[in-house]
mmCIF file of C-alpha atoms and ligand atoms in Angstrom:
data_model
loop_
_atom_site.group_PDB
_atom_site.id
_atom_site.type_symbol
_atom_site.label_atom_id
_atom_site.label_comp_id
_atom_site.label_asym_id
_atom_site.label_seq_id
_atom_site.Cartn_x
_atom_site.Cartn_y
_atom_site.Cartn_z
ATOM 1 C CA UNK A 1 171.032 -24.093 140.139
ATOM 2 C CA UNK A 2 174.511 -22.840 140.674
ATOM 3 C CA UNK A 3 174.390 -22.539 144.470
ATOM 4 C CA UNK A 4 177.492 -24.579 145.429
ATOM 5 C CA UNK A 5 177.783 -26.860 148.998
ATOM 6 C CA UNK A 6 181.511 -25.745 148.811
ATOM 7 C CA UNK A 7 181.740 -22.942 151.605
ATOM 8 C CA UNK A 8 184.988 -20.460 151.536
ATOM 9 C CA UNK A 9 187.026 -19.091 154.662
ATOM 10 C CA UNK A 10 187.741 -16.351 152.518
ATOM 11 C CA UNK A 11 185.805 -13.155 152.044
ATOM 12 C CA UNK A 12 186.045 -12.382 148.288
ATOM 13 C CA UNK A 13 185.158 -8.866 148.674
ATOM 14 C CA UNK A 14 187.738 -7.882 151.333
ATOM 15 C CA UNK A 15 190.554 -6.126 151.072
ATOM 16 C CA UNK A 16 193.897 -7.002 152.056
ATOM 17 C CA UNK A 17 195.672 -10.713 151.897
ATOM 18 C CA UNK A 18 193.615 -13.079 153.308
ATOM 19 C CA UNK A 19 195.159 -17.323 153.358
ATOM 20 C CA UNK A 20 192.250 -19.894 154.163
ATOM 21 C CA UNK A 21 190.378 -23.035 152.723
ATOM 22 C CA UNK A 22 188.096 -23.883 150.528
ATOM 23 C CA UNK A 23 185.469 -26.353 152.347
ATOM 24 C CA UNK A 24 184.498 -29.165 150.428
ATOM 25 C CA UNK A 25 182.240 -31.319 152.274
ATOM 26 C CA UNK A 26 183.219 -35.399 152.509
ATOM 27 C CA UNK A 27 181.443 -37.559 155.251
ATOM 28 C CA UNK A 28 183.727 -40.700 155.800
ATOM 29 C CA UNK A 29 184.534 -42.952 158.579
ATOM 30 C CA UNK A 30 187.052 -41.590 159.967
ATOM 31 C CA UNK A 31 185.408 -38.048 159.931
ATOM 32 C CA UNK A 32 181.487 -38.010 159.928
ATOM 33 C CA UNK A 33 181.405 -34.132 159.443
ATOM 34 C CA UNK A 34 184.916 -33.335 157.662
ATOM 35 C CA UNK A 35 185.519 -31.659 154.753
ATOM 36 C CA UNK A 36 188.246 -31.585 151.940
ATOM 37 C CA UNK A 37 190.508 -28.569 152.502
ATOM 38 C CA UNK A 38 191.553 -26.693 149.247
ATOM 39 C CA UNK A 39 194.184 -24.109 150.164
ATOM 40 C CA UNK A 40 193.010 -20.346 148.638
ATOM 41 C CA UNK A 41 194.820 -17.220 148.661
ATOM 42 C CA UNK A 42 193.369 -13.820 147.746
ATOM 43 C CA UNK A 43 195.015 -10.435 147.809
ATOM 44 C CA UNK A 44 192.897 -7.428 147.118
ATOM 45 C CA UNK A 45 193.596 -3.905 147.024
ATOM 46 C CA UNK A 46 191.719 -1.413 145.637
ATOM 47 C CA UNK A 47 189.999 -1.419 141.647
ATOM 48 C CA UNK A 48 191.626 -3.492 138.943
ATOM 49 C CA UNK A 49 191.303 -6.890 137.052
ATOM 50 C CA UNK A 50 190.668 -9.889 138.838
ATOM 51 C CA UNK A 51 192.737 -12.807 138.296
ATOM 52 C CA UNK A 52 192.448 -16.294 139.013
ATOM 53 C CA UNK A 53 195.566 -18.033 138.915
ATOM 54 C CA UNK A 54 195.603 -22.098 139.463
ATOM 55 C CA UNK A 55 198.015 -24.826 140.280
ATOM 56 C CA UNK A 56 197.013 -28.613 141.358
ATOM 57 C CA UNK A 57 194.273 -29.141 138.668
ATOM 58 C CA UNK A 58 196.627 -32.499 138.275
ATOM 59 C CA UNK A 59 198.120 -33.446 141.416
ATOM 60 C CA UNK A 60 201.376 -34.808 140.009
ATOM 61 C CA UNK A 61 202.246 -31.741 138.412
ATOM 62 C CA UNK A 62 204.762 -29.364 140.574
ATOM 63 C CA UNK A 63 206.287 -26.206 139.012
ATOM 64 C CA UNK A 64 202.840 -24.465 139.785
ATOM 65 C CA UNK A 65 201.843 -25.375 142.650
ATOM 66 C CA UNK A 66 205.570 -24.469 143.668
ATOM 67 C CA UNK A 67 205.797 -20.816 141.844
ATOM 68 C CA UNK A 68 202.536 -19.679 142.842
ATOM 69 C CA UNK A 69 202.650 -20.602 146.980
ATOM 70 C CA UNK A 70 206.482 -18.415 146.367
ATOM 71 C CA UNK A 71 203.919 -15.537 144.930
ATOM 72 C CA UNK A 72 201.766 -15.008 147.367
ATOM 73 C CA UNK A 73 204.330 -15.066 150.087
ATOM 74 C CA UNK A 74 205.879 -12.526 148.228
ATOM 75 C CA UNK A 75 203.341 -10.416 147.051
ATOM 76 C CA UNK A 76 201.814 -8.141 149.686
ATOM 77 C CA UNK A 77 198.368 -6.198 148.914
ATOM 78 C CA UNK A 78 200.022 -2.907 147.764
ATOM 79 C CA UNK A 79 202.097 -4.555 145.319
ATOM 80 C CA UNK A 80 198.282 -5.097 143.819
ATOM 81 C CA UNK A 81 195.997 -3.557 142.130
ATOM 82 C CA UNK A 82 193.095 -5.591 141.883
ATOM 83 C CA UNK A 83 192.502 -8.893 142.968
ATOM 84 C CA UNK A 84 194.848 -12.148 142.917
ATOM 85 C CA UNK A 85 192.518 -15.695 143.685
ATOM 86 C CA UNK A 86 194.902 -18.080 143.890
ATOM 87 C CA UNK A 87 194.579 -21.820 144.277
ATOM 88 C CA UNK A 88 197.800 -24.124 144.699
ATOM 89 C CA UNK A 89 195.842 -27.533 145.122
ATOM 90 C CA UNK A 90 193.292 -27.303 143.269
ATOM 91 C CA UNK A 91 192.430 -30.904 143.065
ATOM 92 C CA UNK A 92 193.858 -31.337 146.621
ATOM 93 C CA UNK A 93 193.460 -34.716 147.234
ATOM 94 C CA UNK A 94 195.250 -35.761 143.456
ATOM 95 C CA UNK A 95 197.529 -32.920 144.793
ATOM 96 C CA UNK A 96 197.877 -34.655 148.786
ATOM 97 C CA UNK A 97 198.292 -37.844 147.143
ATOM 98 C CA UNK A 98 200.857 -36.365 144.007
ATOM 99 C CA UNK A 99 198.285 -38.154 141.653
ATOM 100 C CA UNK A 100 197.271 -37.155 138.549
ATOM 101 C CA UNK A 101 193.892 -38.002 139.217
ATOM 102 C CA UNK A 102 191.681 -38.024 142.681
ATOM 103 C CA UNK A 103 192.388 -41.135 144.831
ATOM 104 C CA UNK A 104 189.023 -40.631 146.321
ATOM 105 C CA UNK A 105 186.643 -40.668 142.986
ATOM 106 C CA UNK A 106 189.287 -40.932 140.411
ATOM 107 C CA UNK A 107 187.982 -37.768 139.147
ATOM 108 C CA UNK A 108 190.640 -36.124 136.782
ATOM 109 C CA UNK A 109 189.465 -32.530 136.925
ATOM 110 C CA UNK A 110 190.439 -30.829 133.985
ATOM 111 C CA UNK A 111 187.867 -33.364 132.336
ATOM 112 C CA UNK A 112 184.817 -32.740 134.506
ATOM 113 C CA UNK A 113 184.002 -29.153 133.849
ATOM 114 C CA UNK A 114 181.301 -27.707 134.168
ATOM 115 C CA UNK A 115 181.078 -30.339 137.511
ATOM 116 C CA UNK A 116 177.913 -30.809 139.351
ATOM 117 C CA UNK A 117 177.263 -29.263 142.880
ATOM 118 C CA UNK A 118 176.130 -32.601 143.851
ATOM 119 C CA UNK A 119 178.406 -34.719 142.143
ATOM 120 C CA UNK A 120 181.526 -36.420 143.571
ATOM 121 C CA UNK A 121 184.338 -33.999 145.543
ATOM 122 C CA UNK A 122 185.849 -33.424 142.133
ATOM 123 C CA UNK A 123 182.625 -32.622 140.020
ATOM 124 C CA UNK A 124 181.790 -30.107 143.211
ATOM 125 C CA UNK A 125 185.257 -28.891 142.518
ATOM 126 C CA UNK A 126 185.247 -28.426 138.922
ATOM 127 C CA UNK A 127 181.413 -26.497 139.615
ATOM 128 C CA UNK A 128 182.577 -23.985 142.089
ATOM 129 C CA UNK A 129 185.509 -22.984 139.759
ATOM 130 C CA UNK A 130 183.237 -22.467 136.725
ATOM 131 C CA UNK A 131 180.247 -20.871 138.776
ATOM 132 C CA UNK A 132 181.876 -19.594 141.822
ATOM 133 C CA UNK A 133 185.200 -18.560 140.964
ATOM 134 C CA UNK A 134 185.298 -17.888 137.073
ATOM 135 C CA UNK A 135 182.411 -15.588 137.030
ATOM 136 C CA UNK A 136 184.533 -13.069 139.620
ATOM 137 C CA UNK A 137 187.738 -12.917 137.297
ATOM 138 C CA UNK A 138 188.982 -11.273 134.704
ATOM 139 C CA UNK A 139 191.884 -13.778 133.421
ATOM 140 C CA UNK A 140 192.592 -17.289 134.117
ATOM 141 C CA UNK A 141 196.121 -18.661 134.302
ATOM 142 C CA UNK A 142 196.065 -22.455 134.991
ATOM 143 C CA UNK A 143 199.716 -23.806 135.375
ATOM 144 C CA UNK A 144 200.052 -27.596 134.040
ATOM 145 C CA UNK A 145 202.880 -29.950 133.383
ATOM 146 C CA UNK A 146 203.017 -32.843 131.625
ATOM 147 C CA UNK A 147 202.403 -35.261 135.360
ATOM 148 C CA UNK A 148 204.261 -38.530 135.797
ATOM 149 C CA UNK A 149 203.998 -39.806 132.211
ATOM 150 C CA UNK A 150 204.900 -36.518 129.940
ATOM 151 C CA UNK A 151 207.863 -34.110 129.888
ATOM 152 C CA UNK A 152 207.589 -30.792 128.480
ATOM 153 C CA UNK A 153 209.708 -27.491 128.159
ATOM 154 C CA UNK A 154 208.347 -24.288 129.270
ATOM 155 C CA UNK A 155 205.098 -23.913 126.791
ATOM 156 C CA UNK A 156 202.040 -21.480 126.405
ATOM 157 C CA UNK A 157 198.888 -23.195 125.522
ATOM 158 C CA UNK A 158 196.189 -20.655 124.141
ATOM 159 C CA UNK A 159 193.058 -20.749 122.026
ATOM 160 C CA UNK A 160 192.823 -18.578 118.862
ATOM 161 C CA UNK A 161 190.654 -15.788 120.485
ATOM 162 C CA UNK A 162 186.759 -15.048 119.434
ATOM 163 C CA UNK A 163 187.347 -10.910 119.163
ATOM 164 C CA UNK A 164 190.395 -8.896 118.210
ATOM 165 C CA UNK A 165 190.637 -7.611 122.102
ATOM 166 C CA UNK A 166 191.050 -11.239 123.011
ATOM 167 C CA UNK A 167 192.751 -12.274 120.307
ATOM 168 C CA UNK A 168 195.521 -9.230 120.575
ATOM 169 C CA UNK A 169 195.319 -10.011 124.433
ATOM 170 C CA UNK A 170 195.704 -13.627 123.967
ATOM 171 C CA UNK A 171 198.772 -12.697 121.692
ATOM 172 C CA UNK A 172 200.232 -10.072 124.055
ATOM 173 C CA UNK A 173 200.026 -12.727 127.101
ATOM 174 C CA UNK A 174 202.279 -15.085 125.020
ATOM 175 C CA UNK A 175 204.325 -12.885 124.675
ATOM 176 C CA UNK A 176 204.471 -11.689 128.156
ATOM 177 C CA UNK A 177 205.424 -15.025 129.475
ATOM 178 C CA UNK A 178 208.044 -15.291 126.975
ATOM 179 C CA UNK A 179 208.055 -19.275 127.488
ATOM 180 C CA UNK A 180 210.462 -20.953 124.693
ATOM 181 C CA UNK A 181 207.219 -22.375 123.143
ATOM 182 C CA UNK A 182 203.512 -21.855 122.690
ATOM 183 C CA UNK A 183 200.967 -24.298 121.701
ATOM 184 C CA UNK A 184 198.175 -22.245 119.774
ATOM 185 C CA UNK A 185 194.838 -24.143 119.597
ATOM 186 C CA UNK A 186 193.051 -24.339 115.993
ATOM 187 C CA UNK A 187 189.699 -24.885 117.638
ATOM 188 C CA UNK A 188 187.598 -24.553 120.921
ATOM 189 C CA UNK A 189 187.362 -21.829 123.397
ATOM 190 C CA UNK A 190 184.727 -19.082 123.468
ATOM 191 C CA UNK A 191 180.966 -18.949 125.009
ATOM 192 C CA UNK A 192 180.018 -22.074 123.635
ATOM 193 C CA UNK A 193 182.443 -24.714 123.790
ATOM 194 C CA UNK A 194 181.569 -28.101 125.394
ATOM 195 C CA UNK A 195 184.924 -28.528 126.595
ATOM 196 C CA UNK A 196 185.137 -30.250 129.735
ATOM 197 C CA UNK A 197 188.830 -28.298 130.918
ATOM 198 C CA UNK A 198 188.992 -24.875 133.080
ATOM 199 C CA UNK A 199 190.253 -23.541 130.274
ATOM 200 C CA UNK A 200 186.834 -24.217 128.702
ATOM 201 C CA UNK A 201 185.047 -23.386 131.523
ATOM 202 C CA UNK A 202 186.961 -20.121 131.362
ATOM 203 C CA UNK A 203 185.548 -19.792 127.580
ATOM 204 C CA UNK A 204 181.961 -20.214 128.656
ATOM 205 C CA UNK A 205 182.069 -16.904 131.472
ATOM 206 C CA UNK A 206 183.981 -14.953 129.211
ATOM 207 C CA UNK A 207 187.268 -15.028 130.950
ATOM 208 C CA UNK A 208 190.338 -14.745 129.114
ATOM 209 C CA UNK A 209 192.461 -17.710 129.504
ATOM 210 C CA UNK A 210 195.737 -18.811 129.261
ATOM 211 C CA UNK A 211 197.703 -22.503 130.243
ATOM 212 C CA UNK A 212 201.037 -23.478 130.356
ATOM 213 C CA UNK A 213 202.896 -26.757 130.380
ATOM 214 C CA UNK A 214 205.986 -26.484 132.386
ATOM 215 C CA UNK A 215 207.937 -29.816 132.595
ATOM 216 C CA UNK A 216 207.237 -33.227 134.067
ATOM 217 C CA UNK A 217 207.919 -36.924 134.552
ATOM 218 C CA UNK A 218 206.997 -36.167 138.061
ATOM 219 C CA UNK A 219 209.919 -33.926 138.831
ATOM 220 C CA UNK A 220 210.460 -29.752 139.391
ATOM 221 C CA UNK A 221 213.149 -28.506 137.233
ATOM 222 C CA UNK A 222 214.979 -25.988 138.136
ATOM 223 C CA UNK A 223 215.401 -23.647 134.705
ATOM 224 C CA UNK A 224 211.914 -24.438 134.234
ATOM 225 C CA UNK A 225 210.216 -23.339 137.478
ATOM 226 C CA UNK A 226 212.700 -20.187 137.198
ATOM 227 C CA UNK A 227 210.814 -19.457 133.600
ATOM 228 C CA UNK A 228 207.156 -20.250 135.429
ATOM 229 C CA UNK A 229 208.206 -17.403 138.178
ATOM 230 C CA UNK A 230 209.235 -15.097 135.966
ATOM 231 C CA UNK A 231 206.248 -15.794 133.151
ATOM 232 C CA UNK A 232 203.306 -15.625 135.814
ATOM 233 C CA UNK A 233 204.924 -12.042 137.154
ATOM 234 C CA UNK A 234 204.979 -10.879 133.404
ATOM 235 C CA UNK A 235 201.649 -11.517 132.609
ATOM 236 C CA UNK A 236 200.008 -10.122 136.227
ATOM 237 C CA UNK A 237 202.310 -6.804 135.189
ATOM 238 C CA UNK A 238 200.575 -6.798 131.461
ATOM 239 C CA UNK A 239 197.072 -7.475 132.820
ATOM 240 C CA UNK A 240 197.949 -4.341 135.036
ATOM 241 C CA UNK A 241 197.666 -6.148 138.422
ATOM 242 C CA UNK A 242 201.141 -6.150 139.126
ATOM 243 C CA UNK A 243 202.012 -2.080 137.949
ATOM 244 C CA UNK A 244 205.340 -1.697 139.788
ATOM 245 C CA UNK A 245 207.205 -4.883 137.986
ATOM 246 C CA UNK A 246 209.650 -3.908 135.637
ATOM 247 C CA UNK A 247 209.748 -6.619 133.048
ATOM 248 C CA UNK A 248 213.386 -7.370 131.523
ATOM 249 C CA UNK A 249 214.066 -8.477 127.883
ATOM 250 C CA UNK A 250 211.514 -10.802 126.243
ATOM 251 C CA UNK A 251 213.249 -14.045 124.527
ATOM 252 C CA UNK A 252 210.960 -14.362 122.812
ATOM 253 C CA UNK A 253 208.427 -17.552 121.641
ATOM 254 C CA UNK A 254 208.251 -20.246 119.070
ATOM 255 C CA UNK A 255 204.627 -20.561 117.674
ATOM 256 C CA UNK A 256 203.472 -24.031 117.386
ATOM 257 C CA UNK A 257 200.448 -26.353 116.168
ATOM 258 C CA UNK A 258 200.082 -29.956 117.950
ATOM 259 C CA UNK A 259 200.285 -31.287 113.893
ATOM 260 C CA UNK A 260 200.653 -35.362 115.254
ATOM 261 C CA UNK A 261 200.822 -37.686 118.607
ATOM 262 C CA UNK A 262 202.615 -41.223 118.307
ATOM 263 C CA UNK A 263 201.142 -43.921 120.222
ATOM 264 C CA UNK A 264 202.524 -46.879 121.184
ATOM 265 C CA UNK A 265 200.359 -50.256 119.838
ATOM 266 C CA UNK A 266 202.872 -52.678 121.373
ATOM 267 C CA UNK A 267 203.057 -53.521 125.263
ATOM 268 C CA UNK A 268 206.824 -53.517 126.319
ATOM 269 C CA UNK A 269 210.094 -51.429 126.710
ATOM 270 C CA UNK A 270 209.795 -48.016 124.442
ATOM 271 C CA UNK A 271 213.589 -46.929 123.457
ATOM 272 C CA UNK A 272 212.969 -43.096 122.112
ATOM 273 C CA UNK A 273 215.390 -42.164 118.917
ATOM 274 C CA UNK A 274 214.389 -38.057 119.614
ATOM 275 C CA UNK A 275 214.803 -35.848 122.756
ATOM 276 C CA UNK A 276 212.370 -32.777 123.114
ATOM 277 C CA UNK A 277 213.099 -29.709 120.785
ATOM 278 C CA UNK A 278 214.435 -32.439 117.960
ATOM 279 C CA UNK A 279 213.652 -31.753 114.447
ATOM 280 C CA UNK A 280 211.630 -34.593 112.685
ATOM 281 C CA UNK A 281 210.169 -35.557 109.298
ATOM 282 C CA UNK A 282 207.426 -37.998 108.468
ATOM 283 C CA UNK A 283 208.219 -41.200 108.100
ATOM 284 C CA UNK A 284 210.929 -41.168 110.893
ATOM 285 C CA UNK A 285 211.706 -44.184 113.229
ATOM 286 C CA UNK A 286 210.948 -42.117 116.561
ATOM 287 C CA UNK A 287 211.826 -45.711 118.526
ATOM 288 C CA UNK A 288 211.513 -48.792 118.717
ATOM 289 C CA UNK A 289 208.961 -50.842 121.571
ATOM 290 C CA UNK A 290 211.202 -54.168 123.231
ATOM 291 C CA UNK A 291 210.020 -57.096 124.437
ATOM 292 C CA UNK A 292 212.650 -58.341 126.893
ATOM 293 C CA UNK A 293 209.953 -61.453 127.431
ATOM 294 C CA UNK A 294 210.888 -62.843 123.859
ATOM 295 C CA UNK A 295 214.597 -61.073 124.109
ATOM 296 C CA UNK A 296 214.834 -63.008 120.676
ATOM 297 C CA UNK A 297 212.316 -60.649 118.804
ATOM 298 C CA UNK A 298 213.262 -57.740 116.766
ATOM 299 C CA UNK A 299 211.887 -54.598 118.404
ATOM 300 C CA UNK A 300 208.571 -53.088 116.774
ATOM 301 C CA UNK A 301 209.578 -49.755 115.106
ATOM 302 C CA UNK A 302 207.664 -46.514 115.616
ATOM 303 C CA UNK A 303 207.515 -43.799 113.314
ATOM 304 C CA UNK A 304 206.134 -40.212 112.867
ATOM 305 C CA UNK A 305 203.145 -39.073 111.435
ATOM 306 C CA UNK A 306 203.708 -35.805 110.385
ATOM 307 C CA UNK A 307 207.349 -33.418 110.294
ATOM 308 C CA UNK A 308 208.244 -30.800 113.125
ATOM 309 C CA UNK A 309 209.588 -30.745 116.462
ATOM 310 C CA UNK A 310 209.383 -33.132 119.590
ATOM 311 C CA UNK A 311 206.718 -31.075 121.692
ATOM 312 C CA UNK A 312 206.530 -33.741 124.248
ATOM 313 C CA UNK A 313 207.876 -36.926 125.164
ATOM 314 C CA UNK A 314 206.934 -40.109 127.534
ATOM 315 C CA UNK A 315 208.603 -40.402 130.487
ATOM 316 C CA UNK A 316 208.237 -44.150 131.847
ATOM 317 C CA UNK A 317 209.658 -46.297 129.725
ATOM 318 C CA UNK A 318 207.073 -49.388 130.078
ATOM 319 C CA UNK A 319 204.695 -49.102 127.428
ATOM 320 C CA UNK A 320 201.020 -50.237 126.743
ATOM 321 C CA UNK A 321 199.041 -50.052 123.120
ATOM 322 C CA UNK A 322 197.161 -46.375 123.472
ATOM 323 C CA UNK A 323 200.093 -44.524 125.539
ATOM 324 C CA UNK A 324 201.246 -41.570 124.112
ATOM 325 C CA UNK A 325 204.777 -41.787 122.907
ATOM 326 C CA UNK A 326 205.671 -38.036 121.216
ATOM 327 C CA UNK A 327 203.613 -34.750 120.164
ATOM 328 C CA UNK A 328 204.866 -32.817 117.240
ATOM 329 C CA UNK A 329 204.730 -29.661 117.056
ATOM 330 C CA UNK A 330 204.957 -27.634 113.658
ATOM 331 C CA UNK A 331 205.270 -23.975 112.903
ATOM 332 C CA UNK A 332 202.208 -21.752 113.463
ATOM 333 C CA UNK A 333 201.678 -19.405 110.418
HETATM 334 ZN ZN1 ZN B 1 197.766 -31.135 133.757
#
């Protein structure tokens, strides 16, 4: 059964720009016949890939949900060709409520795919993207950050491709958004992945996929969400949806592999020794955990697993054992 209770304002077969919601049904208290409103943009005109662009998956994460509500006020349906879908909140109550996760199920939605029509307002979420949405489009851009407890710079995240066309256009995407890094997947993707993220549920209706990771700790920064603006209009002109962009000088992209994380297994105060884009080698003290409740105790050090670059860093500096600390990144051959 893939026939969703989600109803849309928006006519996916029309032409023109069309600005609505996305009707998710929720029967509460205060509102015995309300529903959850997901905002949804579509711009059509005439023949050409369809391209479902998405912001909001996690509610605390900004640049995205920013850059793509400046896009479609920009874009008008001649600058098209094709179809843009484009959600800004796509969780919109972890997105109302600048939450990672839903307030109202806790549902984190880029681990619920492939959802459940009946499930909870995320799991019907997560089910009309995979069977509603994903089976209209072409290519999938899903714009990520790193929330409230990660910072990251301007990165690509893609899977390794299943053909040489995807592969080459997986490749050629990268490039397009011309991000200072990419993160290239070893594994996953592709018609028969169990992963539980759009981008997997992208892989299972044979839509070719690409994420990015675009800063953090809560905040929008502004070199960062000027890099997400420029990156997403890149990539509609290579896909040919956006024909009459003229895109300037590439930068050009450092290929990486996530090779270790560092996790704190101390409770307390983490003091980081390495800032993002910092070379490391194994072995490394990457901090030190404090424990201003026994100010009399050395500090437990941390150290690196594995040589490379600081991908990603924590943000808050209160620590519990399990949090992630660091991702290293190291050269993709
Ligand atoms: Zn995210």
């Amino acid at each position: 059964m893939s026939e969703t209770l989600i109803t849309s304002e928006i006519d996916f077969a029309a032409e023109g720009k069309q600005t609505g919601y996305l009707r998710v049904p929720h029967s509460v208290h205060r509102s015995a016949y309300g529903w959850i409103p997901i905002p949804i943009v579509v711009v059509q005109n005439g023949d050409g890939p369809t391209v479902l662009l998405t912001a909001g998956i996690h509610g605390d994460e900004y640049e995205g949900q920013i850059a793509l509500g400046k896009l479609i006020r920009e874009l008008e349906p001649e600058d098209i060709t094709g179809r843009l879908i484009v959600l800004t909140m796509a969780n919109y109550p972890a997105a109302e409520a600048g939450t990672r996760n839903s307030p109202i199920d806790s549902g984190n939605l880029n681990r619920m795919f492939p959802g459940d029509r009946l499930g909870t307002p995320t799991e019907m979420i997560a089910h009309y993207i995979e069977e509603e949405l994903m089976p209209l489009s072409d290519f999938f851009f899903d714009f990520h950050s790193g929330g409230s407890s990660l910072m990251y710079p301007s990165t690509l995240l893609r899977g390794l491709g299943h053909s040489v066309e995807e592969r080459q256009m997986l490749l050629s995407l990268q490039r397009a958004f011309d991000a200072p890094y990419a993160w290239v997947f070893q594994s996953g993707g592709g018609p028969n992945t169990t992963a539980r993220t759009a981008l997997g549920a992208a892989g299972r209706k044979g839509v070719i996929g690409v994420m990015a990771e675009l800063g953090g700790g809560g905040e929008v920064s502004k070199e960062i969400l000027a890099q997400t603006e420029r990156g997403i209009k890149r990539m509609l002109h290579r896909v040919g949806a956006l024909p009459g962009y003229v895109p300037d000088k590439a930068n050009g992209t450092r290929e990486l592999k996530v090779s270790s994380s560092t996790y704190a297994y101390d409770s307390g105060l983490f003091e980081p020794f390495f800032e993002i884009g910092e070379e490391v080698a194994v072995g490394d003290r990457a901090g030190a955990i404090h424990f201003p409740d026994e100010p009399w105790r050395e500090p437990e050090p941390v150290k690196f697993e594995s040589s490379g670059i600081v991908l990603c860093r924590r943000v808050p500096g209160k620590v519990v054992r399990g949090d992630c600390l660091f991702q290293i990144g190291s050269d993709f051959e």
